[in-house]
PDB file of C-alpha atoms in Angstrom:
ATOM      1  CA  MET A 248      -9.573  10.149  -5.247  1.00 44.00           C
ATOM      2  CA  ALA A 249      -8.756   6.588  -6.612  1.00 45.00           C
ATOM      3  CA  GLY A 250      -9.731   8.104 -10.043  1.00 51.00           C
ATOM      4  CA  ARG A 251      -8.152  11.662 -10.186  1.00 59.00           C
ATOM      5  CA  SER A 252      -6.306  11.849 -13.779  1.00 69.00           C
ATOM      6  CA  ILE A 253      -2.861  13.140 -13.942  1.00 77.00           C
ATOM      7  CA  ALA A 254      -1.292  15.158 -16.788  1.00 78.00           C
ATOM      8  CA  THR A 255       1.587  13.055 -18.366  1.00 85.00           C
ATOM      9  CA  HIS A 256       3.858  14.664 -21.190  1.00 85.00           C
ATOM     10  CA  THR A 257       5.944  11.074 -21.936  1.00 93.00           C
ATOM     11  CA  THR A 258       5.091   7.534 -22.440  1.00 94.00           C
ATOM     12  CA  ILE A 259       6.852   4.716 -22.190  1.00 94.00           C
ATOM     13  CA  TYR A 260       5.331   1.664 -23.955  1.00 95.00           C
ATOM     14  CA  ASP A 261       5.544  -2.115 -23.909  1.00 93.00           C
ATOM     15  CA  GLU A 262       9.350  -2.220 -22.741  1.00 91.00           C
ATOM     16  CA  ASP A 263      11.016  -5.020 -21.044  1.00 93.00           C
ATOM     17  CA  TRP A 264      12.458  -4.124 -17.845  1.00 90.00           C
ATOM     18  CA  THR A 265      12.909  -7.407 -16.315  1.00 88.00           C
ATOM     19  CA  ASP A 266      15.834  -7.996 -14.254  1.00 84.00           C
ATOM     20  CA  HIS A 267      16.355  -4.505 -14.691  1.00 86.00           C
ATOM     21  CA  ASN A 268      18.861  -2.870 -11.999  1.00 91.00           C
ATOM     22  CA  ALA A 269      18.229   0.825 -11.558  1.00 92.00           C
ATOM     23  CA  VAL A 270      19.673   3.620  -9.237  1.00 94.00           C
ATOM     24  CA  GLY A 271      18.811   6.945  -8.954  1.00 94.00           C
ATOM     25  CA  LEU A 272      16.122   7.240 -11.904  1.00 93.00           C
ATOM     26  CA  GLU A 273      14.199  10.577 -11.842  1.00 95.00           C
ATOM     27  CA  HIS A 274      11.055  10.652 -13.893  1.00 95.00           C
ATOM     28  CA  SER A 275       8.172  13.153 -13.616  1.00 95.00           C
ATOM     29  CA  GLY A 276       4.917  13.243 -15.727  1.00 96.00           C
ATOM     30  CA  VAL A 277       5.704  10.145 -17.376  1.00 95.00           C
ATOM     31  CA  ALA A 278       3.009   7.473 -18.224  1.00 96.00           C
ATOM     32  CA  PHE A 279       4.393   3.657 -18.030  1.00 97.00           C
ATOM     33  CA  VAL A 280       2.055   1.627 -20.157  1.00 97.00           C
ATOM     34  CA  ASP A 281       2.331  -2.244 -20.293  1.00 97.00           C
ATOM     35  CA  VAL A 282       5.894  -2.098 -18.864  1.00 96.00           C
ATOM     36  CA  ASP A 283       7.487  -5.533 -17.739  1.00 96.00           C
ATOM     37  CA  MET A 284       9.242  -4.902 -14.475  1.00 95.00           C
ATOM     38  CA  CYS A 285       9.465  -8.289 -13.075  1.00 96.00           C
ATOM     39  CA  GLU A 286      12.344  -8.918 -10.829  1.00 95.00           C
ATOM     40  CA  ALA A 287      13.345  -5.727 -11.526  1.00 95.00           C
ATOM     41  CA  THR A 288      15.620  -3.993  -8.738  1.00 96.00           C
ATOM     42  CA  ASN A 289      15.167  -0.234  -7.887  1.00 96.00           C
ATOM     43  CA  GLU A 290      17.097   1.909  -5.491  1.00 97.00           C
ATOM     44  CA  ARG A 291      16.680   5.792  -4.816  1.00 97.00           C
ATOM     45  CA  SER A 292      15.017   6.429  -7.618  1.00 97.00           C
ATOM     46  CA  VAL A 293      11.928   9.112  -7.712  1.00 97.00           C
ATOM     47  CA  PHE A 294       8.441   9.290  -9.962  1.00 97.00           C
ATOM     48  CA  THR A 295       6.449  12.410  -9.279  1.00 96.00           C
ATOM     49  CA  GLU A 296       2.927  12.562 -10.593  1.00 96.00           C
ATOM     50  CA  CYS A 297       3.305   9.487 -13.108  1.00 97.00           C
ATOM     51  CA  THR A 298       1.079   6.836 -14.092  1.00 97.00           C
ATOM     52  CA  PHE A 299       1.338   3.149 -14.404  1.00 97.00           C
ATOM     53  CA  THR A 300      -1.101   0.991 -16.443  1.00 97.00           C
ATOM     54  CA  ASN A 301      -0.696  -2.915 -16.628  1.00 98.00           C
ATOM     55  CA  VAL A 302       2.555  -2.599 -15.486  1.00 98.00           C
ATOM     56  CA  ARG A 303       4.052  -5.701 -13.968  1.00 97.00           C
ATOM     57  CA  PHE A 304       6.210  -5.468 -10.517  1.00 97.00           C
ATOM     58  CA  ASN A 305       5.825  -8.915 -10.011  1.00 97.00           C
ATOM     59  CA  CYS A 306       8.840  -9.979  -7.520  1.00 97.00           C
ATOM     60  CA  SER A 307      10.684  -6.466  -8.125  1.00 97.00           C
ATOM     61  CA  THR A 308      12.510  -4.937  -5.003  1.00 97.00           C
ATOM     62  CA  GLN A 309      12.014  -1.106  -4.733  1.00 98.00           C
ATOM     63  CA  THR A 310      14.281  -0.073  -1.873  1.00 98.00           C
ATOM     64  CA  ASP A 311      14.169   3.955  -0.934  1.00 98.00           C
ATOM     65  CA  VAL A 312      12.076   4.479  -3.804  1.00 98.00           C
ATOM     66  CA  ALA A 313       9.576   7.279  -4.006  1.00 98.00           C
ATOM     67  CA  PHE A 314       6.476   7.270  -6.065  1.00 98.00           C
ATOM     68  CA  LEU A 315       4.690  10.760  -5.385  1.00 97.00           C
ATOM     69  CA  ASN A 316       1.224  11.296  -6.264  1.00 97.00           C
ATOM     70  CA  CYS A 317       1.348   8.635  -8.765  1.00 97.00           C
ATOM     71  CA  ARG A 318      -1.661   6.357 -10.145  1.00 97.00           C
ATOM     72  CA  PHE A 319      -1.604   2.635 -10.631  1.00 98.00           C
ATOM     73  CA  VAL A 320      -3.956   1.302 -12.752  1.00 97.00           C
ATOM     74  CA  GLY A 321      -4.190  -2.683 -13.490  1.00 98.00           C
ATOM     75  CA  CYS A 322      -0.753  -3.171 -11.870  1.00 98.00           C
ATOM     76  CA  ASN A 323       0.639  -6.477 -10.478  1.00 98.00           C
ATOM     77  CA  PHE A 324       2.606  -6.372  -7.255  1.00 98.00           C
ATOM     78  CA  PHE A 325       2.784 -10.125  -6.612  1.00 98.00           C
ATOM     79  CA  ASP A 326       5.772 -10.875  -4.172  1.00 98.00           C
ATOM     80  CA  ALA A 327       6.909  -7.151  -4.584  1.00 98.00           C
ATOM     81  CA  THR A 328       9.078  -5.993  -1.778  1.00 98.00           C
ATOM     82  CA  PHE A 329       8.820  -2.196  -0.929  1.00 98.00           C
ATOM     83  CA  THR A 330      11.542  -1.101   1.646  1.00 98.00           C
ATOM     84  CA  ARG A 331      11.664   2.635   3.276  1.00 98.00           C
ATOM     85  CA  CYS A 332       9.546   3.851  -0.058  1.00 98.00           C
ATOM     86  CA  LYS A 333       7.484   6.902  -0.171  1.00 98.00           C
ATOM     87  CA  LEU A 334       4.061   6.424  -1.540  1.00 98.00           C
ATOM     88  CA  VAL A 335       2.539   9.704  -0.433  1.00 97.00           C
ATOM     89  CA  GLY A 336      -0.763  10.746  -2.187  1.00 97.00           C
ATOM     90  CA  SER A 337      -0.785   7.723  -4.704  1.00 98.00           C
ATOM     91  CA  THR A 338      -3.726   6.089  -5.866  1.00 97.00           C
ATOM     92  CA  PHE A 339      -4.574   2.193  -6.723  1.00 98.00           C
ATOM     93  CA  ASP A 340      -6.938   1.152  -9.033  1.00 97.00           C
ATOM     94  CA  ARG A 341      -7.717  -2.559  -9.680  1.00 96.00           C
ATOM     95  CA  CYS A 342      -4.606  -3.638  -8.633  1.00 98.00           C
ATOM     96  CA  THR A 343      -3.364  -7.275  -7.694  1.00 97.00           C
ATOM     97  CA  PHE A 344      -1.364  -7.314  -4.172  1.00 98.00           C
ATOM     98  CA  GLU A 345      -0.979 -10.937  -3.584  1.00 97.00           C
ATOM     99  CA  LEU A 346       2.244 -11.814  -1.261  1.00 97.00           C
ATOM    100  CA  LEU A 347       3.177  -7.709  -1.435  1.00 98.00           C
ATOM    101  CA  LYS A 348       5.719  -6.853   1.514  1.00 98.00           C
ATOM    102  CA  VAL A 349       5.899  -3.663   2.600  1.00 98.00           C
ATOM    103  CA  ASP A 350       8.502  -2.672   5.348  1.00 98.00           C
ATOM    104  CA  GLU A 351       8.944   0.763   6.725  1.00 98.00           C
ATOM    105  CA  GLY A 352       8.233   3.844   4.530  1.00 98.00           C
ATOM    106  CA  ASP A 353       5.334   6.287   4.274  1.00 98.00           C
ATOM    107  CA  TRP A 354       2.420   5.586   2.329  1.00 98.00           C
ATOM    108  CA  SER A 355       0.301   8.205   3.878  1.00 98.00           C
ATOM    109  CA  PHE A 356      -2.770   9.695   1.932  1.00 98.00           C
ATOM    110  CA  VAL A 357      -2.753   6.723  -0.629  1.00 98.00           C
ATOM    111  CA  ALA A 358      -6.162   5.564  -2.019  1.00 98.00           C
ATOM    112  CA  MET A 359      -6.258   1.560  -2.216  1.00 97.00           C
ATOM    113  CA  PRO A 360     -10.143   1.418  -1.866  1.00 96.00           C
ATOM    114  CA  ALA A 361     -11.706  -2.112  -2.272  1.00 97.00           C
ATOM    115  CA  ALA A 362      -8.197  -3.486  -2.533  1.00 97.00           C
ATOM    116  CA  ARG A 363      -7.411  -7.102  -1.715  1.00 97.00           C
ATOM    117  CA  LEU A 364      -4.751  -7.106   0.797  1.00 97.00           C
ATOM    118  CA  GLY A 365      -5.308 -10.545   2.492  1.00 95.00           C
ATOM    119  CA  SER A 366      -1.979 -12.041   1.773  1.00 96.00           C
ATOM    120  CA  ALA A 367       0.091  -8.723   2.243  1.00 97.00           C
ATOM    121  CA  GLU A 368       2.354  -7.742   4.770  1.00 98.00           C
ATOM    122  CA  PHE A 369       2.767  -4.130   6.177  1.00 98.00           C
ATOM    123  CA  THR A 370       5.086  -3.598   8.917  1.00 98.00           C
ATOM    124  CA  GLY A 371       6.051  -0.439  10.474  1.00 98.00           C
ATOM    125  CA  VAL A 372       4.829   1.722   7.974  1.00 98.00           C
ATOM    126  CA  ARG A 373       3.112   5.303   8.224  1.00 98.00           C
ATOM    127  CA  MET A 374      -0.443   5.100   6.247  1.00 98.00           C
ATOM    128  CA  ARG A 375      -2.003   8.115   7.697  1.00 97.00           C
ATOM    129  CA  GLU A 376      -5.385   9.097   6.484  1.00 96.00           C
ATOM    130  CA  ALA A 377      -5.009   6.551   3.914  1.00 97.00           C
ATOM    131  CA  ASP A 378      -8.493   5.324   1.761  1.00 97.00           C
ATOM    132  CA  LEU A 379      -8.399   1.324   2.969  1.00 97.00           C
ATOM    133  CA  SER A 380     -12.473   1.868   2.642  1.00 96.00           C
ATOM    134  CA  ALA A 381     -13.985  -1.652   1.975  1.00 97.00           C
ATOM    135  CA  ALA A 382     -10.497  -3.486   1.428  1.00 97.00           C
ATOM    136  CA  ASN A 383     -10.193  -7.012   2.069  1.00 97.00           C
ATOM    137  CA  CYS A 384      -7.549  -7.398   4.554  1.00 97.00           C
ATOM    138  CA  GLU A 385      -8.899 -10.689   5.961  1.00 96.00           C
ATOM    139  CA  GLY A 386      -5.688 -12.788   7.054  1.00 97.00           C
ATOM    140  CA  GLY A 387      -3.231  -9.887   6.106  1.00 96.00           C
ATOM    141  CA  THR A 388      -0.669  -8.261   8.096  1.00 98.00           C
ATOM    142  CA  PHE A 389      -0.479  -4.281   9.417  1.00 97.00           C
ATOM    143  CA  ARG A 390       1.861  -4.320  12.204  1.00 97.00           C
ATOM    144  CA  ASP A 391       3.312  -1.410  13.910  1.00 98.00           C
ATOM    145  CA  VAL A 392       1.386   0.549  11.157  1.00 98.00           C
ATOM    146  CA  ASP A 393       0.238   4.280  11.655  1.00 97.00           C
ATOM    147  CA  LEU A 394      -3.334   4.117  10.676  1.00 96.00           C
ATOM    148  CA  SER A 395      -4.167   7.502  12.360  1.00 94.00           C
ATOM    149  CA  GLY A 396      -7.116   9.235  10.442  1.00 94.00           C
ATOM    150  CA  ALA A 397      -7.501   6.524   7.694  1.00 95.00           C
ATOM    151  CA  SER A 398     -10.448   5.406   5.998  1.00 95.00           C
ATOM    152  CA  LEU A 399     -11.690   1.801   7.283  1.00 94.00           C
ATOM    153  CA  GLN A 400     -15.143   1.945   6.426  1.00 94.00           C
ATOM    154  CA  LYS A 401     -16.505  -1.356   5.258  1.00 95.00           C
ATOM    155  CA  ALA A 402     -12.748  -2.699   5.484  1.00 96.00           C
ATOM    156  CA  ASP A 403     -12.589  -6.807   6.240  1.00 97.00           C
ATOM    157  CA  LEU A 404     -10.183  -7.158   9.195  1.00 96.00           C
ATOM    158  CA  THR A 405     -10.960 -10.829   9.725  1.00 96.00           C
ATOM    159  CA  ARG A 406      -7.788 -12.693  11.472  1.00 96.00           C
ATOM    160  CA  CYS A 407      -5.746  -9.359  10.403  1.00 97.00           C
ATOM    161  CA  ASP A 408      -2.493  -8.951  12.716  1.00 97.00           C
ATOM    162  CA  LEU A 409      -2.897  -5.663  13.810  1.00 97.00           C
ATOM    163  CA  ARG A 410      -0.665  -5.656  16.759  1.00 97.00           C
ATOM    164  CA  GLY A 411       1.094  -2.272  17.380  1.00 96.00           C
ATOM    165  CA  SER A 412      -0.695  -0.395  15.051  1.00 96.00           C
ATOM    166  CA  ASP A 413      -2.358   3.059  15.834  1.00 94.00           C
ATOM    167  CA  LEU A 414      -6.353   2.003  15.318  1.00 90.00           C
ATOM    168  CA  SER A 415      -7.492   5.415  17.327  1.00 84.00           C
ATOM    169  CA  GLY A 416      -9.542   6.201  14.279  1.00 79.00           C
ATOM    170  CA  LEU A 417     -11.139   2.946  13.877  1.00 84.00           C
ATOM    171  CA  ASP A 418     -15.015   2.751  14.054  1.00 87.00           C
ATOM    172  CA  PRO A 419     -15.428  -0.695  15.150  1.00 87.00           C
ATOM    173  CA  THR A 420     -19.116  -0.706  14.070  1.00 89.00           C
ATOM    174  CA  THR A 421     -18.161  -0.267  10.539  1.00 92.00           C
ATOM    175  CA  ILE A 422     -15.869  -2.822  10.053  1.00 93.00           C
ATOM    176  CA  GLU A 423     -15.523  -6.497  10.356  1.00 93.00           C
ATOM    177  CA  LEU A 424     -12.714  -7.484  13.212  1.00 92.00           C
ATOM    178  CA  ARG A 425     -13.356 -10.928  13.661  1.00 93.00           C
ATOM    179  CA  GLN A 426     -10.779 -13.063  15.063  1.00 95.00           C
ATOM    180  CA  ALA A 427      -8.398 -10.055  14.719  1.00 94.00           C
ATOM    181  CA  ILE A 428      -5.056 -10.215  16.279  1.00 96.00           C
ATOM    182  CA  ILE A 429      -4.538  -7.368  18.805  1.00 95.00           C
ATOM    183  CA  THR A 430      -3.067  -6.252  21.894  1.00 94.00           C
ATOM    184  CA  ALA A 431      -4.561  -5.924  25.181  1.00 91.00           C
ATOM    185  CA  ASP A 432      -4.357  -1.964  25.063  1.00 91.00           C
ATOM    186  CA  GLN A 433      -5.812  -2.034  21.632  1.00 90.00           C
ATOM    187  CA  ALA A 434      -8.482  -3.943  22.986  1.00 90.00           C
ATOM    188  CA  THR A 435      -9.283  -1.562  25.658  1.00 88.00           C
ATOM    189  CA  MET A 436      -9.476   1.252  23.154  1.00 86.00           C
ATOM    190  CA  ILE A 437     -11.644  -0.616  21.281  1.00 87.00           C
ATOM    191  CA  ALA A 438     -13.970  -1.265  24.113  1.00 86.00           C
ATOM    192  CA  ILE A 439     -14.143   2.350  24.829  1.00 84.00           C
ATOM    193  CA  ALA A 440     -14.864   2.983  20.971  1.00 83.00           C
ATOM    194  CA  LEU A 441     -17.776   0.929  21.463  1.00 83.00           C
ATOM    195  CA  GLY A 442     -18.991   2.709  24.705  1.00 84.00           C
ATOM    196  CA  LEU A 443     -18.059   0.294  27.266  1.00 84.00           C
ATOM    197  CA  ASP A 444     -16.762   1.808  30.703  1.00 82.00           C
ATOM    198  CA  VAL A 445     -13.366   0.260  30.900  1.00 80.00           C
ATOM    199  CA  ARG A 446     -12.378  -0.051  34.661  1.00 80.00           C
ATOM    200  CA  PRO A 447      -9.699  -2.231  36.511  1.00 80.00           C
ATOM    201  CA  ALA A 448     -10.713  -5.304  38.333  1.00 76.00           C
TER     202      ALA A 448
END
């Protein structure tokens, strides 16, 4: 899934969008290559089946923006903030996510295999059937996240804050959960998934 190709018909190359303040942009089938979007502000824009290669989103703010079935390759999301954004079906390959903040929004069916998300914060995000296989989320935050149907095989959730998240599809035998922060209800669910017989005292 992460390696799928997208047919684009227009290329925006090596442009400087630093501090760019955009509202209501619409792009479809556009290839963004080596574009600098550092500290840019983007609101209510829609990108459909676009590709982003070596694009710098550092310290940018994306609010109510849709990236639908887009592909991100070698992009930098350092300290970027996504609020109520929709990234359904988008894929990420060799991207960096240090200090990324995602608040609400729909990231269902995204592919982020082997992503390093240890300093990222996802809060109130819908991530149904997302591919997080082999992701390194050690020390990260996934609070109140809908992870139903998500692929988490070989993911490292050590010390990850998972409170309030839907872990119903989680197989505790295929992931690393040491010192993960969960609620009592989640602990019971994981115990049942391990085949334990949980009874009241």
